CSV table of C-alpha atoms in Angstrom, one decimal:
chain,number,residue,atom,x,y,z
T,164,MET,CA,-3.7,31.5,12.7
T,165,PRO,CA,-3.2,35.3,12.8
T,166,PRO,CA,0.0,36.5,14.5
T,167,ASN,CA,-1.8,38.2,17.4
T,168,THR,CA,-4.2,35.4,18.2
T,169,PRO,CA,-4.6,35.2,22.0
T,170,PRO,CA,-3.4,31.8,23.4
T,171,GLU,CA,-6.7,31.2,25.2
T,172,SER,CA,-8.6,31.5,21.9
T,173,LEU,CA,-6.6,28.9,19.9
T,174,ASN,CA,-8.5,26.0,18.4
T,175,PRO,CA,-6.8,22.6,19.2
T,176,ILE,CA,-8.2,21.1,16.0
T,177,ILE,CA,-5.9,22.3,13.1
T,178,THR,CA,-6.9,21.5,9.5
T,179,ARG,CA,-4.8,21.9,6.4
T,180,PRO,CA,-6.3,21.4,2.9
T,181,LEU,CA,-5.5,19.2,-0.1
T,182,PRO,CA,-3.2,18.2,-1.6
T,183,ASN,CA,-1.3,17.5,1.6
T,184,ALA,CA,-4.5,17.5,3.7
T,185,VAL,CA,-4.2,16.7,7.4
T,186,VAL,CA,-6.1,17.3,10.6
T,187,TYR,CA,-4.1,17.6,13.9
T,188,ASP,CA,-6.0,17.1,17.1
T,189,LEU,CA,-3.9,18.8,19.8
T,190,THR,CA,-6.4,18.6,22.6
T,191,SER,CA,-4.0,16.5,24.7
T,192,PRO,CA,-0.6,18.0,25.5
T,193,THR,CA,1.0,14.5,25.6
T,194,GLN,CA,-0.3,13.0,22.4
T,195,THR,CA,-1.4,14.2,18.9
T,196,THR,CA,-4.1,12.5,16.8
T,197,ILE,CA,-3.3,12.9,13.1
T,198,THR,CA,-6.0,12.2,10.5
T,199,LEU,CA,-5.2,11.9,6.8
T,200,PRO,CA,-8.3,12.1,4.5
T,201,PRO,CA,-8.5,10.2,1.2
T,202,ASN,CA,-6.2,11.5,-1.6
T,203,SER,CA,-3.9,13.3,0.9
T,204,THR,CA,-0.3,13.4,-0.2
T,205,TRP,CA,0.8,14.4,3.3
T,206,THR,CA,4.0,12.8,4.6
T,207,SER,CA,5.9,13.2,7.8
T,208,GLY,CA,9.1,13.5,5.8
T,209,LEU,CA,12.2,11.4,6.6
T,210,HIS,CA,13.5,12.5,10.0
T,211,TYR,CA,14.8,11.3,13.4
T,212,HIS,CA,14.8,12.3,17.0
T,213,THR,CA,17.7,12.3,19.4
T,214,THR,CA,16.1,12.8,22.9
T,215,HIS,CA,12.7,11.1,22.4
T,216,THR,CA,11.4,7.6,21.6
T,217,GLU,CA,8.3,8.0,19.5
T,218,PHE,CA,5.3,5.7,19.3
T,219,LEU,CA,2.8,5.6,16.4
T,220,LEU,CA,-0.6,4.0,17.2
T,221,LEU,CA,-2.3,3.2,13.9
T,222,LEU,CA,-6.1,3.2,14.7
T,223,HIS,CA,-7.6,3.2,11.2
T,224,GLY,CA,-6.6,2.8,7.6
T,225,SER,CA,-3.3,1.8,6.1
T,226,ILE,CA,0.1,3.6,6.1
T,227,ARG,CA,3.4,3.1,4.4
T,228,LEU,CA,6.1,3.3,7.1
T,229,ARG,CA,9.8,3.7,6.4
T,230,LEU,CA,11.8,2.8,9.5
T,231,GLY,CA,15.6,2.5,9.4
T,232,GLY,CA,16.6,0.8,6.2
T,233,GLY,CA,13.3,-0.9,5.4
T,234,ALA,CA,9.7,0.1,4.4
T,235,THR,CA,6.5,-1.7,5.2
T,236,LEU,CA,2.8,-1.5,4.7
T,237,LEU,CA,0.6,-1.5,7.9
T,238,THR,CA,-3.1,-1.8,8.1
T,239,ALA,CA,-5.1,-1.2,11.3
T,240,PRO,CA,-7.1,-4.3,12.4
T,241,LYS,CA,-10.9,-4.0,12.1
T,242,SER,CA,-11.2,-4.8,15.8
T,243,GLY,CA,-10.2,-1.2,16.6
T,244,GLU,CA,-7.4,-2.2,18.9
T,245,GLY,CA,-4.8,-0.5,16.7
T,246,ILE,CA,-1.2,-1.3,16.0
T,247,GLU,CA,1.6,0.5,17.9
T,248,ILE,CA,5.0,1.0,16.4
T,249,THR,CA,8.0,2.0,18.4
T,250,ILE,CA,10.5,4.5,16.8
T,251,PRO,CA,13.8,4.4,18.7
T,252,ARG,CA,15.9,7.4,19.2
T,253,PHE,CA,18.1,8.2,16.1
T,254,ALA,CA,16.0,5.9,13.9
T,255,ARG,CA,15.2,7.5,10.6
T,256,HIS,CA,11.5,7.2,9.8
T,257,GLU,CA,8.7,8.5,7.6
T,258,TRP,CA,5.1,7.7,7.2
T,259,SER,CA,2.1,8.6,5.0
T,260,ARG,CA,-1.1,7.1,3.6
T,261,ALA,CA,-0.4,3.8,2.0
T,262,GLY,CA,-1.7,4.6,-1.5
T,263,GLY,CA,-1.8,2.1,-4.3
T,264,ASP,CA,-3.8,-1.1,-3.7
T,265,ALA,CA,-4.1,-0.4,0.0
T,266,GLU,CA,-5.7,3.0,-0.6
T,267,ASP,CA,-9.4,3.3,0.2
T,268,ALA,CA,-12.0,6.0,0.7
T,269,SER,CA,-11.6,6.2,4.5
T,270,ASP,CA,-9.5,8.3,6.8
T,271,VAL,CA,-6.1,7.2,8.2
T,272,VAL,CA,-5.9,7.9,11.9
T,273,VAL,CA,-2.6,7.8,13.8
T,274,ILE,CA,-1.8,8.9,17.4
T,275,GLU,CA,1.7,10.1,18.0
T,276,ARG,CA,3.2,10.2,21.5
T,277,THR,CA,6.7,10.2,22.9
T,278,ASP,CA,8.8,9.0,25.8
T,279,PRO,CA,9.5,11.2,27.8
T,280,ALA,CA,6.0,12.5,27.6
T,281,ASP,CA,7.2,16.1,28.1
T,282,GLY,CA,4.8,17.9,25.7
T,283,ALA,CA,7.6,18.7,23.2
T,284,LYS,CA,5.6,17.0,20.4
T,285,SER,CA,2.6,19.1,21.1
T,286,VAL,CA,4.7,22.3,21.2
T,287,PHE,CA,6.3,21.2,17.9
T,288,PHE,CA,2.9,20.8,16.1
T,289,TRP,CA,1.4,24.0,17.5
T,290,ASN,CA,4.4,26.0,16.2
T,291,LEU,CA,4.9,24.1,12.9
T,292,ASN,CA,1.2,24.7,12.0
T,293,GLY,CA,1.2,28.2,13.3
T,294,ALA,CA,4.1,29.1,11.0
T,295,ILE,CA,2.6,27.4,7.9
T,296,LEU,CA,-0.9,28.9,8.4
T,297,GLU,CA,0.5,32.4,9.1
T,298,PHE,CA,2.5,32.1,5.8
T,299,SER,CA,-0.6,31.0,3.9
T,300,GLU,CA,-2.6,34.0,5.1
T,301,ARG,CA,0.1,36.6,4.2
T,302,ARG,CA,-0.7,38.9,1.3
T,303,VAL,CA,2.9,39.0,0.2
T,304,GLN,CA,4.2,35.7,-1.1
T,305,GLY,CA,7.2,34.8,-3.4
T,306,TRP,CA,10.7,33.5,-2.8
T,307,TYR,CA,11.5,36.0,-0.1
T,308,ALA,CA,8.6,35.0,2.1
T,309,GLU,CA,9.2,31.3,1.4
T,310,PHE,CA,12.9,31.7,2.4
T,311,TRP,CA,11.9,33.2,5.8
T,312,LEU,CA,9.3,30.5,6.3
T,313,MET,CA,12.0,27.9,5.7
T,314,ILE,CA,14.2,29.6,8.3
T,315,GLU,CA,11.4,29.7,10.7
T,316,LEU,CA,10.6,26.0,10.2
T,317,PHE,CA,14.2,25.0,10.5
T,318,SER,CA,14.4,27.0,13.8
T,319,ILE,CA,11.4,25.0,15.1
T,320,PHE,CA,13.1,21.7,14.1
T,321,TRP,CA,16.3,22.8,15.8
T,322,ALA,CA,14.6,23.7,19.1
T,323,LEU,CA,12.2,20.7,19.3
T,324,ASP,CA,14.2,17.5,18.5
T,325,ASN,CA,13.1,17.0,14.9
T,326,TYR,CA,16.0,16.4,12.5
T,327,PRO,CA,15.1,16.1,8.8
T,328,VAL,CA,17.3,14.0,6.6
T,329,PHE,CA,18.3,16.4,3.8
T,330,LEU,CA,20.6,14.0,2.1
T,331,ASP,CA,19.6,10.3,2.1
T,332,LEU,CA,22.9,8.3,2.1
T,333,SER,CA,21.5,5.2,3.8
T,334,ARG,CA,22.8,2.9,1.1
T,335,PHE,CA,26.3,3.7,2.3
T,336,GLY,CA,25.8,2.3,5.8
T,337,GLY,CA,27.2,3.8,8.9
T,338,ILE,CA,29.5,6.2,7.1
T,339,GLY,CA,26.5,7.5,5.0
T,340,ARG,CA,24.4,8.0,8.1
T,341,GLY,CA,27.2,9.9,9.8
T,342,VAL,CA,27.5,12.3,6.8
T,343,GLU,CA,23.6,12.6,6.8
T,344,GLY,CA,23.8,13.7,10.5
T,345,CYS,CA,26.5,16.3,9.8
T,346,VAL,CA,24.6,17.8,6.9
T,347,THR,CA,21.4,18.0,9.0
T,348,TYR,CA,23.2,19.6,11.9
T,349,LEU,CA,25.0,22.1,9.7
T,350,VAL,CA,21.9,23.1,7.8
T,351,LEU,CA,19.8,23.6,10.9
T,352,ALA,CA,22.5,25.4,12.8
T,353,ALA,CA,23.1,27.8,9.8
T,354,ALA,CA,19.3,28.4,9.6
T,355,ARG,CA,19.1,29.0,13.3
T,356,GLY,CA,22.0,31.5,13.0
T,357,VAL,CA,20.2,33.4,10.2
T,358,GLY,CA,17.0,33.3,12.2
T,359,TRP,CA,18.7,34.8,15.2
T,360,ILE,CA,20.2,37.6,13.1
T,361,GLY,CA,16.8,38.2,11.6
T,362,GLY,CA,15.0,38.2,14.9
T,363,ILE,CA,13.0,35.0,14.0
T,364,ASP,CA,12.1,32.7,16.9
T,365,GLY,CA,10.3,29.6,15.7
T,366,VAL,CA,8.9,28.7,19.1
T,367,ARG,CA,6.5,31.5,20.1
T,368,ARG,CA,4.1,32.0,23.0
T,369,GLU,CA,1.2,33.2,20.9
T,370,ARG,CA,1.1,30.0,18.9
T,371,MET,CA,0.2,27.6,21.7
T,372,PRO,CA,-2.0,27.4,24.8
T,373,ARG,CA,-0.7,29.4,27.8
T,374,GLU,CA,-0.4,26.3,30.0
T,375,LEU,CA,1.7,24.5,27.4
T,376,TRP,CA,4.0,27.5,26.9
T,377,VAL,CA,4.6,27.8,30.7
T,378,GLU,CA,5.3,24.0,30.9
T,379,SER,CA,7.6,24.1,27.9
T,380,GLU,CA,9.6,27.0,29.4
T,381,ARG,CA,9.8,25.2,32.7
T,382,ARG,CA,11.2,22.1,31.0
T,383,GLY,CA,13.4,24.1,28.6
T,384,LYS,CA,11.5,22.9,25.5
T,385,GLY,CA,11.1,26.4,24.2
T,386,LYS,CA,14.9,26.8,24.0
T,387,ARG,CA,16.6,29.4,22.0
T,388,GLY,CA,19.7,29.3,19.9
């Protein structure tokens, strides 16, 4: 996604290659269809949300889901009805292809949506993929470019209710989760500060459809700082 791509020309189907292959269908502003092809090592990463309840609708294939303190293997019924999982606010979670004995040669298809259905999830995926794809197209790589990509991604996380667990202390119960939260907040806040000084804004108008940008501004989802 070139930096100067006009919003009206953006393709809502975003594809990233192996090994962490994934296809994001961002046609709808209130839900995202995520497809993981065979052999994909893609993972959502362990994270949580503070202002949104998330719903995962597993339509096809098998996933490994970590939710709270437990992990489970889920397989979509052949009837096509799907399985919907509710992710409460502040619940640590991560999902990926199941792998192992449950792995097969078909795609995994999951629809993600949130309550409130305010479009923040779509804004998140547009900007996340925009930053990653722009980085992959740069001629200059190396640690310096990777550092600024990290700052940009962390700025997106900070702005759009996506909090990674950098230090997994779940085995220590409530105290451990409290420390986790402090570490996450401090890392993202520091990254956002560096980004502000460097003039980096993770949420950018040219990375998403114009209508979505206008709505996100109205709702305050393209927040700064």
